[in-house]
Short mmCIF file of C-alpha atoms in Angstrom, two decimals:
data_model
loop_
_atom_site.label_atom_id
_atom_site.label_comp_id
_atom_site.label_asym_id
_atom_site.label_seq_id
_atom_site.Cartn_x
_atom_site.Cartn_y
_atom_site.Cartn_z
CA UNK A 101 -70.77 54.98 -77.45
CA UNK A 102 -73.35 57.61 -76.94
CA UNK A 103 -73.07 57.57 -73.06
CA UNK A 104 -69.34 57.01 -72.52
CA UNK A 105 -68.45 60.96 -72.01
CA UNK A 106 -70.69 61.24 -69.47
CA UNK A 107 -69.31 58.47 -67.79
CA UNK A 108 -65.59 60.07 -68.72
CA UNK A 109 -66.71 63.10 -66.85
CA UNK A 110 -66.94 60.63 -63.57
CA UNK A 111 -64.40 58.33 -64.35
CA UNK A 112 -60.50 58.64 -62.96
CA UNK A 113 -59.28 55.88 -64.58
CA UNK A 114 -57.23 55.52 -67.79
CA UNK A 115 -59.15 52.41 -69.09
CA UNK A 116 -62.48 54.60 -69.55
CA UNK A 117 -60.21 56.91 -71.35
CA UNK A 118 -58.44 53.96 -73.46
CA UNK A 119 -61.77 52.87 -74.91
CA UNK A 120 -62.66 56.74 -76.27
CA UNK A 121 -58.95 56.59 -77.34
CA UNK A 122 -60.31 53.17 -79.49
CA UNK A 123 -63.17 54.88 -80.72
CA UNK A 124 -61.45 58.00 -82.03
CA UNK A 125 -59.30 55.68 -84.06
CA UNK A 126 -62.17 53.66 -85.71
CA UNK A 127 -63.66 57.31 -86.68
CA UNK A 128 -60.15 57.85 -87.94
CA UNK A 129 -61.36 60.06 -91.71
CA UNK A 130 -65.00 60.13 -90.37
CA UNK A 131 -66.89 63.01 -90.49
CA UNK A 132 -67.98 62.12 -86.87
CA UNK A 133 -64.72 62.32 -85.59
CA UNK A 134 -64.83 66.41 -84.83
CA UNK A 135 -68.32 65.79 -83.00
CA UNK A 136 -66.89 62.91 -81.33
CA UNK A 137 -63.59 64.76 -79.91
CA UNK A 138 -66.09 67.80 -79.13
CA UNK A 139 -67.60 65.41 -76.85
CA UNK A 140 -64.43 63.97 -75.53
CA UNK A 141 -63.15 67.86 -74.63
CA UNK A 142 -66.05 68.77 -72.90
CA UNK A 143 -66.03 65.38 -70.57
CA UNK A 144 -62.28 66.06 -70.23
CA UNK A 145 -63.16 69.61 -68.84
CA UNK A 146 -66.21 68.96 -66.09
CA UNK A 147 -64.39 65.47 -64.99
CA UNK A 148 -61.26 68.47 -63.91
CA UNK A 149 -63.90 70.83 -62.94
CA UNK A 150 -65.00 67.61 -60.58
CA UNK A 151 -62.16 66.00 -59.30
CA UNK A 152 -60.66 69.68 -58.50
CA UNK A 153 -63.91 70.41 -56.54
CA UNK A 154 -63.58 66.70 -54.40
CA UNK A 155 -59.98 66.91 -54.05
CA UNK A 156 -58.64 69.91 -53.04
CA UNK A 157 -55.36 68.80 -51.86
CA UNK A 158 -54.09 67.79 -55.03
CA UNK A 159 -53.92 64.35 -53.65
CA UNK A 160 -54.45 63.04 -57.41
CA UNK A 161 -51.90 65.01 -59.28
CA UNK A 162 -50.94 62.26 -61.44
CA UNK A 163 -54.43 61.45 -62.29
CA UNK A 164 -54.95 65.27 -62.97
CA UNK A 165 -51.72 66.02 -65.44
CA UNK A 166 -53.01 63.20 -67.19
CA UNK A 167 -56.53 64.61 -67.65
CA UNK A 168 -54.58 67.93 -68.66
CA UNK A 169 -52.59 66.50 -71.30
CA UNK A 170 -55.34 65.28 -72.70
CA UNK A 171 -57.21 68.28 -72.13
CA UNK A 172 -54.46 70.19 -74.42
CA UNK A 173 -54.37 67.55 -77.33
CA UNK A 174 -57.63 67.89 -77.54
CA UNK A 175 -57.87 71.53 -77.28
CA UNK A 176 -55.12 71.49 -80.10
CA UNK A 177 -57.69 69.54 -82.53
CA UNK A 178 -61.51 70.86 -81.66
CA UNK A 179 -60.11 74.68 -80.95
CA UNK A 180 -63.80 75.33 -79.76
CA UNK A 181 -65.40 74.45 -76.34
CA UNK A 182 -68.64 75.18 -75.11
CA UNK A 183 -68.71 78.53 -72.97
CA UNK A 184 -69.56 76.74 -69.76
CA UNK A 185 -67.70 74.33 -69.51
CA UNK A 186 -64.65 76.61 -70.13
CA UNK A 187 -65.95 79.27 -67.49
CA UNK A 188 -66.71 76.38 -64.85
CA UNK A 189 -63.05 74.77 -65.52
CA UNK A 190 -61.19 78.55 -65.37
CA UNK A 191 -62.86 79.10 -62.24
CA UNK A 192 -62.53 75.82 -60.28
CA UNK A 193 -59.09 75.05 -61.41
CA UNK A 194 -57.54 79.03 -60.83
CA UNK A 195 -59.38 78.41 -56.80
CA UNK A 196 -58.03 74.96 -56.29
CA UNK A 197 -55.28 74.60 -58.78
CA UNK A 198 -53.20 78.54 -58.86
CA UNK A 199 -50.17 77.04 -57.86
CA UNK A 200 -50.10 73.90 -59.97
CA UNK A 201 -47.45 74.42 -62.59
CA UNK A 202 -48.83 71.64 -64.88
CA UNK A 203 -52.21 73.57 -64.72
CA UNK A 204 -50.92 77.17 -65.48
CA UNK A 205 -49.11 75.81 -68.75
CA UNK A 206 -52.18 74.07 -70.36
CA UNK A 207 -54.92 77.15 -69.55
CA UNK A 208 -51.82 79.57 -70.97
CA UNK A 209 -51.65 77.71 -73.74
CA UNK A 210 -55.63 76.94 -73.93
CA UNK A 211 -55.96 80.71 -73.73
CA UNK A 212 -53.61 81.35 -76.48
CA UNK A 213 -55.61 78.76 -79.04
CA UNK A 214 -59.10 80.14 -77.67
CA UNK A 215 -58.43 83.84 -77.70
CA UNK A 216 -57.02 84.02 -81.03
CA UNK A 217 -58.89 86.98 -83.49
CA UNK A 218 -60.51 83.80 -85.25
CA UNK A 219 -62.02 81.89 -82.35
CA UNK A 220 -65.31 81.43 -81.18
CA UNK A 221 -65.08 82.84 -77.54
#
């Protein structure tokens, strides 16, 4: 359990992602749920940050609004990422990804949870 969101952070494929979507059921009311979807958000961010970088033609779009739905449900329950990670995934995906609609909607609405008078950034 321990070394599946590094492998998230490689992995394209929705049955890596099915598995964490196991485990964050069985921690369902556990207080290692938070850590657990703290670990899920930050996978979710550098696997973008790395399939933007090695696809620049947005030859996997269906792959990526995937990863950025999840990215936004996820957002919508931690409402704290770590600093890097959120610089490294602004930058790569506003050089790669300006134009991509799907994109644009989750960092507005990433921005809007993050930037709040409250938030940790």
């Amino acid at each position: 359990m321990d070394q599946l969101p590094a492998a998230l952070q490689r992995a394209e494929n929705e049955e890596s992602w099915a598995v964490a979507d196991a485990i964050s059921r069985v921690l369902t009311n556990s207080e290692e749920l938070h850590s657990w979807r703290r670990h899920l958000l930050s996978a979710c961010m550098k696997g973008l940050v790395a399939m933007y970088s090695s696809s620049k033609d947005e030859s996997k779009q269906e792959v990526e609004r995937s990863m950025l739905l999840r990215l936004e449900e996820l957002l919508c329950m931690v409402e704290e990422v770590d600093p890097d990670d959120w610089c490294s995934l602004v930058k790569t995906g506003l050089k790669y990804r300006y134009r991509d609609e799907t994109f644009l909607k989750v960092l507005n609405v990433a921005v809007q949870l993050l930037y709040r008078k409250e938030s940790s950034l």
